[in-house]
């Protein structure tokens, strides 16, 4: 397996092994880099928003996370 951040090969770790607490990353450093990317919003799923959905969001108080146009 390769670390998703630095692409360094990772040996299979056994439960309780020091390496198992970092999986799927090779180290705490790569784990924190990935967390920083999530917090910065670099990992996003593209969403196509219909105008009809925008109108429904205006009426629905539970979907107010979108901004009306």
Coordinates of N, CA and C in Angstrom, one line a residue:
X1 N 0.9 -1.2 0.0 CA 0.0 0.0 0.0 C 0.9 1.2 0.0
X2 N 0.4 2.3 -0.6 CA 1.2 3.6 -0.7 C 0.4 4.6 0.1
X3 N 1.2 5.5 0.8 CA 0.6 6.6 1.5 C 0.0 7.5 0.5
X4 N -1.3 7.9 0.7 CA -2.0 8.8 -0.2 C -1.4 10.2 -0.3
X5 N -0.6 10.6 0.6 CA 0.0 12.0 0.6 C 1.4 12.0 -0.1
X6 N 2.3 11.2 0.5 CA 3.7 11.2 0.0 C 4.1 10.0 -0.9
X7 N 3.2 9.1 -1.1 CA 3.3 7.9 -2.0 C 4.4 7.0 -1.5
X8 N 4.8 7.1 -0.2 CA 5.8 6.2 0.3 C 5.2 4.8 0.6
X9 N 5.9 3.7 0.3 CA 5.3 2.4 0.5 C 5.1 2.2 2.0
X10 N 4.0 1.5 2.4 CA 3.7 1.2 3.7 C 3.5 -0.3 3.9
X11 N 4.3 -0.8 4.8 CA 4.1 -2.3 5.1 C 2.8 -2.5 5.8
X12 N 2.3 -3.7 5.7 CA 1.1 -4.1 6.4 C 1.4 -4.1 7.9
X13 N 0.5 -3.4 8.6 CA 0.7 -3.2 10.1 C -0.3 -4.2 10.8
X14 N 0.1 -4.6 11.9 CA -0.8 -5.5 12.8 C -1.4 -4.6 13.9
X15 N -2.6 -5.0 14.3 CA -3.2 -4.2 15.4 C -2.2 -4.1 16.6
X16 N -2.2 -2.9 17.2 CA -1.3 -2.6 18.3 C 0.1 -2.2 17.8
X17 N 0.4 -2.3 16.5 CA 1.7 -1.9 16.0 C 1.7 -0.4 15.9
X18 N 2.8 0.2 16.0 CA 3.0 1.7 16.0 C 2.4 2.2 14.6
X19 N 2.7 1.5 13.6 CA 2.3 2.0 12.2 C 0.8 2.0 12.1
X20 N 0.0 1.1 12.8 CA -1.4 0.9 12.6 C -2.2 2.2 13.0
X21 N -1.6 3.0 13.8 CA -2.4 4.2 14.2 C -2.3 5.3 13.2
X22 N -1.5 5.2 12.2 CA -1.3 6.2 11.2 C -2.1 5.8 9.9
X23 N -2.5 4.5 9.8 CA -3.1 4.1 8.5 C -4.2 4.9 8.1
X24 N -4.4 5.2 6.9 CA -3.7 4.7 5.7 C -2.5 5.5 5.3
X25 N -2.0 6.4 6.3 CA -0.9 7.2 6.0 C 0.4 6.6 6.6
X26 N 1.5 7.1 6.2 CA 2.8 6.5 6.7 C 3.2 7.1 8.0
X27 N 2.8 8.3 8.3 CA 3.2 9.0 9.5 C 2.1 9.9 10.0
X28 N 2.4 10.5 11.2 CA 1.5 11.5 11.8 C 1.5 12.8 10.9
X29 N 2.7 13.1 10.3 CA 2.9 14.2 9.5 C 1.9 14.2 8.3
X30 N 1.9 13.0 7.6 CA 1.0 12.9 6.4 C -0.4 12.9 6.8
X31 N -0.8 12.4 8.0 CA -2.1 12.4 8.5 C -2.6 13.8 8.7
X32 N -1.7 14.7 9.3 CA -2.0 16.1 9.6 C -2.1 16.9 8.3
X33 N -1.3 16.6 7.3 CA -1.4 17.3 6.0 C -2.7 17.0 5.4
X34 N -3.2 15.8 5.4 CA -4.5 15.4 4.9 C -5.6 16.1 5.7
X35 N -5.5 16.2 7.0 CA -6.5 16.9 7.8 C -6.6 18.4 7.4
X36 N -5.4 19.0 7.2 CA -5.3 20.4 6.8 C -6.0 20.6 5.4
X37 N -5.8 19.7 4.5 CA -6.5 19.8 3.2 C -8.0 19.7 3.4
X38 N -8.5 18.9 4.2 CA -9.9 18.8 4.5 C -10.5 20.1 5.1
X39 N -9.7 20.6 6.0 CA -10.2 21.9 6.7 C -10.1 23.1 5.8
X40 N -9.2 23.1 4.8 CA -9.0 24.2 3.9 C -10.1 24.1 2.8
X41 N -10.8 23.0 2.7 CA -11.8 22.8 1.7 C -11.3 22.3 0.4
X42 N -10.1 21.7 0.3 CA -9.5 21.3 -0.9 C -10.1 20.0 -1.4
X43 N -10.8 19.3 -0.5 CA -11.5 18.0 -0.9 C -13.0 18.4 -1.0
X44 N -13.5 18.6 -2.2 CA -14.9 18.9 -2.3 C -15.5 18.1 -3.4
X45 N -16.8 17.8 -3.2 CA -17.5 17.1 -4.2 C -18.3 18.1 -5.1
X46 N -18.1 18.1 -6.4 CA -18.8 19.1 -7.2 C -20.3 18.8 -7.2
X47 N -21.1 19.9 -7.1 CA -22.5 19.7 -7.1 C -23.1 20.7 -8.1
X48 N -24.0 20.1 -8.9 CA -24.8 20.9 -9.8 C -26.1 21.3 -9.1
X49 N -26.3 22.6 -9.0 CA -27.5 23.1 -8.3 C -28.5 23.6 -9.3
X50 N -29.7 23.1 -9.3 CA -30.8 23.6 -10.2 C -31.4 24.8 -9.6
X51 N -32.0 25.6 -10.4 CA -32.7 26.8 -9.9 C -33.9 26.4 -9.1
X52 N -34.5 25.3 -9.5 CA -35.6 24.7 -8.7 C -35.2 24.4 -7.3
X53 N -34.0 23.8 -7.2 CA -33.5 23.5 -5.8 C -33.3 24.7 -5.0
X54 N -32.8 25.8 -5.7 CA -32.6 27.0 -5.0 C -33.9 27.6 -4.4
X55 N -35.0 27.5 -5.2 CA -36.3 28.0 -4.7 C -36.8 27.2 -3.6
X56 N -36.5 25.9 -3.6 CA -37.0 25.0 -2.5 C -36.1 25.3 -1.3
X57 N -34.9 25.6 -1.4 CA -34.0 25.9 -0.3 C -34.5 27.2 0.4
X58 N -35.0 28.2 -0.4 CA -35.5 29.4 0.2 C -36.7 29.2 1.1
X59 N -37.5 28.2 0.7 CA -38.7 27.9 1.5 C -38.5 26.9 2.7
X60 N -37.4 26.1 2.6 CA -37.2 25.1 3.5 C -36.1 25.6 4.6
X61 N -36.5 25.7 5.8 CA -35.6 26.3 6.8 C -34.4 25.3 7.1
X62 N -34.6 24.0 6.8 CA -33.5 23.1 7.0 C -32.5 23.0 5.9
X63 N -32.7 23.7 4.8 CA -31.8 23.8 3.7 C -31.2 25.2 3.5
X64 N -31.1 25.9 4.5 CA -30.7 27.3 4.4 C -29.2 27.5 4.2
X65 N -28.4 26.3 4.0 CA -27.0 26.4 3.8 C -26.6 27.0 2.5
X66 N -27.5 27.0 1.5 CA -27.2 27.6 0.2 C -27.6 29.1 0.2
X67 N -27.0 29.8 -0.6 CA -27.4 31.3 -0.7 C -28.3 31.5 -1.9
X68 N -29.4 32.2 -1.7 CA -30.3 32.4 -2.8 C -29.6 33.3 -3.9
X69 N -30.1 33.1 -5.1 CA -29.5 33.9 -6.2 C -30.4 35.2 -6.4

